[in-house]
Amino acid sequence: MIIGKYDFNEDRPYIMGILNVTPDSFSDGGLHNTMDTARAATEQMIKDGADIIDVGGESTRPGHEKISDQCEIDRVCPVIEMIKKEFDVPVSLDTYKGKVAEAGILAGADLINDIWGLKWDKDMADIIARHDKACCLMHNRDNTNYVNYLEDAIKDLDESVQMAYKAGIDKNKIMVDPGIGFGKTLEQNLIMMNNLELLKKWGLPILLGTSRKSMIGLTLDLPVNEREEGTITTSVIGLMKGCQFFRVHDVKANYRALKMAQAILTA
């Protein structure tokens, strides 16, 4: 997997640290929405083991407030520029909007992390291809009305992969994400977690993003600030089922757990 100037080979798991520069994110809204706090959080995540920093300017939690493209651009671009100037780390931009993606790429983003798998904005695939950037394609849909859940979800995601190929995005610059917490009931999220190996069908790296999500909260009956152990469990299971990238809030704990699990799995 090529992300910017960085080559992520398959010899170990990689951590994508979450940097939400939003006032209303479900778990850390408002914590990092000044330049100083964003800088400090980035520095700490890298120190704790983050390999990629994922910058988000609009919350994607259920019921979140939608914002304009320009508002999102104004939030994320200065932070992307700061990170690229001050740190040696690839930057991912969490957006499903083409105009935001293009502005973010011009600001220095190396990867576009699209929660709608190129399907929300018809220009997204071409923008990523034109700038020769990497992308993460997540499974998502606006309903949970599946006929055969796993087959339908894989078919949904395959549509995104084929859109990327058709636009000319390099296969070495694509990863897929099962979309835990999006377009799925609790039971469907758990089933997807237990069948992550199905996402190996494309031969693309798999990113798992479960950090502090409702699947963990509902299963353990815990508030958002007490879901670290549940997140670590999902990360380790994800590694055992073939995931290579892990998008998390608690970088240090997940980094240590994954490093330990990797040592056992490769012994």
mmCIF file of N, CA and C in Angstrom, residues 125-183:
data_model
loop_
_atom_site.group_PDB
_atom_site.id
_atom_site.type_symbol
_atom_site.label_atom_id
_atom_site.label_comp_id
_atom_site.label_asym_id
_atom_site.label_seq_id
_atom_site.Cartn_x
_atom_site.Cartn_y
_atom_site.Cartn_z
ATOM 1 N N ALA A 125 -14.112 9.872 -7.094
ATOM 2 C CA ALA A 125 -13.155 8.915 -7.657
ATOM 3 C C ALA A 125 -12.208 9.603 -8.637
ATOM 4 N N ASP A 126 -12.751 10.467 -9.483
ATOM 5 C CA ASP A 126 -11.914 11.156 -10.471
ATOM 6 C C ASP A 126 -10.934 12.118 -9.802
ATOM 7 N N ILE A 127 -11.369 12.772 -8.738
ATOM 8 C CA ILE A 127 -10.477 13.695 -8.020
ATOM 9 C C ILE A 127 -9.297 12.930 -7.428
ATOM 10 N N ILE A 128 -9.575 11.803 -6.788
ATOM 11 C CA ILE A 128 -8.506 10.996 -6.189
ATOM 12 C C ILE A 128 -7.556 10.489 -7.276
ATOM 13 N N ALA A 129 -8.126 10.008 -8.380
ATOM 14 C CA ALA A 129 -7.307 9.477 -9.478
ATOM 15 C C ALA A 129 -6.460 10.572 -10.118
ATOM 16 N N ARG A 130 -7.055 11.725 -10.343
ATOM 17 C CA ARG A 130 -6.349 12.821 -11.010
ATOM 18 C C ARG A 130 -5.142 13.285 -10.215
ATOM 19 N N HIS A 131 -5.266 13.267 -8.898
ATOM 20 C CA HIS A 131 -4.149 13.692 -8.048
ATOM 21 C C HIS A 131 -3.257 12.518 -7.636
ATOM 22 N N ASP A 132 -3.592 11.323 -8.116
ATOM 23 C CA ASP A 132 -2.801 10.114 -7.836
ATOM 24 C C ASP A 132 -2.628 9.903 -6.331
ATOM 25 N N LYS A 133 -3.733 9.998 -5.599
ATOM 26 C CA LYS A 133 -3.697 9.823 -4.141
ATOM 27 C C LYS A 133 -4.258 8.457 -3.741
ATOM 28 N N ALA A 134 -4.031 8.106 -2.495
ATOM 29 C CA ALA A 134 -4.559 6.863 -1.938
ATOM 30 C C ALA A 134 -5.976 7.106 -1.418
ATOM 31 N N CYS A 135 -6.715 5.994 -1.218
ATOM 32 C CA CYS A 135 -8.068 6.134 -0.682
ATOM 33 C C CYS A 135 -8.429 4.924 0.165
ATOM 34 N N CYS A 136 -9.358 5.159 1.085
ATOM 35 C CA CYS A 136 -9.969 4.083 1.863
ATOM 36 C C CYS A 136 -11.446 4.068 1.517
ATOM 37 N N LEU A 137 -11.936 2.917 1.063
ATOM 38 C CA LEU A 137 -13.320 2.769 0.631
ATOM 39 C C LEU A 137 -14.089 2.003 1.693
ATOM 40 N N MET A 138 -15.043 2.681 2.317
ATOM 41 C CA MET A 138 -15.792 2.064 3.408
ATOM 42 C C MET A 138 -17.146 1.569 2.928
ATOM 43 N N HIS A 139 -17.594 0.456 3.495
ATOM 44 C CA HIS A 139 -18.954 -0.012 3.221
ATOM 45 C C HIS A 139 -19.953 0.846 3.986
ATOM 46 N N ASN A 140 -20.986 1.266 3.293
ATOM 47 C CA ASN A 140 -22.022 2.089 3.907
ATOM 48 C C ASN A 140 -23.286 1.974 3.063
ATOM 49 N N ARG A 141 -24.410 2.202 3.672
ATOM 50 C CA ARG A 141 -25.686 2.367 2.968
ATOM 51 C C ARG A 141 -26.640 3.080 3.915
ATOM 52 N N ASP A 142 -27.700 3.635 3.357
ATOM 53 C CA ASP A 142 -28.603 4.449 4.179
ATOM 54 C C ASP A 142 -29.752 3.640 4.763
ATOM 55 N N ASN A 143 -29.622 2.291 4.752
ATOM 56 C CA ASN A 143 -30.651 1.438 5.343
ATOM 57 C C ASN A 143 -30.019 0.126 5.788
ATOM 58 N N THR A 144 -30.782 -0.687 6.516
ATOM 59 C CA THR A 144 -30.289 -1.996 6.946
ATOM 60 C C THR A 144 -31.139 -3.113 6.343
ATOM 61 N N ASN A 145 -31.721 -2.829 5.184
ATOM 62 C CA ASN A 145 -32.629 -3.787 4.535
ATOM 63 C C ASN A 145 -31.868 -4.721 3.589
ATOM 64 N N TYR A 146 -31.135 -5.634 4.163
ATOM 65 C CA TYR A 146 -30.378 -6.590 3.366
ATOM 66 C C TYR A 146 -31.225 -7.826 3.071
ATOM 67 N N VAL A 147 -31.011 -8.451 1.916
ATOM 68 C CA VAL A 147 -31.638 -9.736 1.611
ATOM 69 C C VAL A 147 -30.777 -10.847 2.211
ATOM 70 N N ASN A 148 -29.514 -10.858 1.820
ATOM 71 C CA ASN A 148 -28.520 -11.742 2.433
ATOM 72 C C ASN A 148 -27.401 -10.829 2.913
ATOM 73 N N TYR A 149 -27.360 -10.575 4.218
ATOM 74 C CA TYR A 149 -26.543 -9.494 4.766
ATOM 75 C C TYR A 149 -25.091 -9.495 4.283
ATOM 76 N N LEU A 150 -24.361 -10.566 4.540
ATOM 77 C CA LEU A 150 -22.934 -10.565 4.197
ATOM 78 C C LEU A 150 -22.719 -10.477 2.687
ATOM 79 N N GLU A 151 -23.499 -11.217 1.920
ATOM 80 C CA GLU A 151 -23.369 -11.164 0.461
ATOM 81 C C GLU A 151 -23.676 -9.762 -0.056
ATOM 82 N N ASP A 152 -24.729 -9.157 0.472
ATOM 83 C CA ASP A 152 -25.112 -7.813 0.021
ATOM 84 C C ASP A 152 -24.051 -6.782 0.394
ATOM 85 N N ALA A 153 -23.500 -6.880 1.600
ATOM 86 C CA ALA A 153 -22.483 -5.924 2.045
ATOM 87 C C ALA A 153 -21.220 -6.027 1.182
ATOM 88 N N ILE A 154 -20.804 -7.256 0.884
ATOM 89 C CA ILE A 154 -19.633 -7.446 0.025
ATOM 90 C C ILE A 154 -19.905 -6.907 -1.377
ATOM 91 N N LYS A 155 -21.125 -7.123 -1.867
ATOM 92 C CA LYS A 155 -21.499 -6.597 -3.196
ATOM 93 C C LYS A 155 -21.477 -5.062 -3.184
ATOM 94 N N ASP A 156 -22.003 -4.460 -2.118
ATOM 95 C CA ASP A 156 -21.965 -2.997 -1.987
ATOM 96 C C ASP A 156 -20.526 -2.487 -2.079
ATOM 97 N N LEU A 157 -19.639 -3.140 -1.331
ATOM 98 C CA LEU A 157 -18.246 -2.699 -1.277
ATOM 99 C C LEU A 157 -17.538 -2.960 -2.611
ATOM 100 N N ASP A 158 -17.897 -4.056 -3.257
ATOM 101 C CA ASP A 158 -17.317 -4.351 -4.570
ATOM 102 C C ASP A 158 -17.642 -3.249 -5.573
ATOM 103 N N GLU A 159 -18.840 -2.676 -5.470
ATOM 104 C CA GLU A 159 -19.206 -1.561 -6.349
ATOM 105 C C GLU A 159 -18.239 -0.395 -6.170
ATOM 106 N N SER A 160 -17.869 -0.125 -4.909
ATOM 107 C CA SER A 160 -16.915 0.959 -4.641
ATOM 108 C C SER A 160 -15.545 0.644 -5.220
ATOM 109 N N VAL A 161 -15.098 -0.590 -5.038
ATOM 110 C CA VAL A 161 -13.787 -0.998 -5.562
ATOM 111 C C VAL A 161 -13.766 -0.864 -7.082
ATOM 112 N N GLN A 162 -14.818 -1.299 -7.725
ATOM 113 C CA GLN A 162 -14.867 -1.217 -9.191
ATOM 114 C C GLN A 162 -14.919 0.246 -9.661
ATOM 115 N N MET A 163 -15.586 1.108 -8.909
ATOM 116 C CA MET A 163 -15.596 2.540 -9.241
ATOM 117 C C MET A 163 -14.180 3.114 -9.185
ATOM 118 N N ALA A 164 -13.420 2.680 -8.183
ATOM 119 C CA ALA A 164 -12.035 3.158 -8.039
ATOM 120 C C ALA A 164 -11.189 2.697 -9.222
ATOM 121 N N TYR A 165 -11.317 1.419 -9.576
ATOM 122 C CA TYR A 165 -10.550 0.895 -10.708
ATOM 123 C C TYR A 165 -10.934 1.612 -12.002
ATOM 124 N N LYS A 166 -12.229 1.813 -12.199
ATOM 125 C CA LYS A 166 -12.717 2.451 -13.436
ATOM 126 C C LYS A 166 -12.186 3.881 -13.559
ATOM 127 N N ALA A 167 -12.055 4.563 -12.423
ATOM 128 C CA ALA A 167 -11.547 5.942 -12.445
ATOM 129 C C ALA A 167 -10.035 5.994 -12.667
ATOM 130 N N GLY A 168 -9.383 4.841 -12.495
ATOM 131 C CA GLY A 168 -7.935 4.806 -12.704
ATOM 132 C C GLY A 168 -7.115 4.947 -11.435
ATOM 133 N N ILE A 169 -7.730 4.727 -10.283
ATOM 134 C CA ILE A 169 -6.971 4.760 -9.028
ATOM 135 C C ILE A 169 -6.110 3.498 -8.953
ATOM 136 N N ASP A 170 -4.836 3.684 -8.660
ATOM 137 C CA ASP A 170 -3.869 2.587 -8.602
ATOM 138 C C ASP A 170 -4.274 1.575 -7.531
ATOM 139 N N LYS A 171 -4.244 0.286 -7.871
ATOM 140 C CA LYS A 171 -4.602 -0.754 -6.902
ATOM 141 C C LYS A 171 -3.732 -0.684 -5.651
ATOM 142 N N ASN A 172 -2.486 -0.258 -5.794
ATOM 143 C CA ASN A 172 -1.571 -0.140 -4.653
ATOM 144 C C ASN A 172 -1.916 1.025 -3.740
ATOM 145 N N LYS A 173 -2.952 1.780 -4.103
ATOM 146 C CA LYS A 173 -3.330 2.956 -3.313
ATOM 147 C C LYS A 173 -4.762 2.857 -2.786
ATOM 148 N N ILE A 174 -5.276 1.639 -2.703
ATOM 149 C CA ILE A 174 -6.653 1.432 -2.243
ATOM 150 C C ILE A 174 -6.667 0.505 -1.036
ATOM 151 N N MET A 175 -7.431 0.877 0.000
ATOM 152 C CA MET A 175 -7.746 -0.042 1.089
ATOM 153 C C MET A 175 -9.254 -0.063 1.274
ATOM 154 N N VAL A 176 -9.759 -1.130 1.900
ATOM 155 C CA VAL A 176 -11.201 -1.259 2.115
ATOM 156 C C VAL A 176 -11.498 -1.317 3.608
ATOM 157 N N ASP A 177 -12.723 -0.938 3.962
ATOM 158 C CA ASP A 177 -13.146 -0.825 5.354
ATOM 159 C C ASP A 177 -14.555 -1.428 5.465
ATOM 160 N N PRO A 178 -14.772 -2.374 6.386
ATOM 161 C CA PRO A 178 -16.091 -3.010 6.501
ATOM 162 C C PRO A 178 -17.197 -2.085 6.977
ATOM 163 N N GLY A 179 -16.853 -0.900 7.481
ATOM 164 C CA GLY A 179 -17.884 0.066 7.868
ATOM 165 C C GLY A 179 -18.641 -0.317 9.131
ATOM 166 N N ILE A 180 -17.904 -0.731 10.150
ATOM 167 C CA ILE A 180 -18.553 -1.039 11.430
ATOM 168 C C ILE A 180 -19.260 0.218 11.937
ATOM 169 N N GLY A 181 -20.546 0.084 12.281
ATOM 170 C CA GLY A 181 -21.313 1.209 12.799
ATOM 171 C C GLY A 181 -22.065 2.004 11.747
ATOM 172 N N PHE A 182 -21.942 1.609 10.480
ATOM 173 C CA PHE A 182 -22.609 2.344 9.400
ATOM 174 C C PHE A 182 -23.524 1.402 8.620
ATOM 175 N N GLY A 183 -24.813 1.734 8.544
ATOM 176 C CA GLY A 183 -25.767 0.932 7.787
ATOM 177 C C GLY A 183 -25.893 -0.487 8.308
#
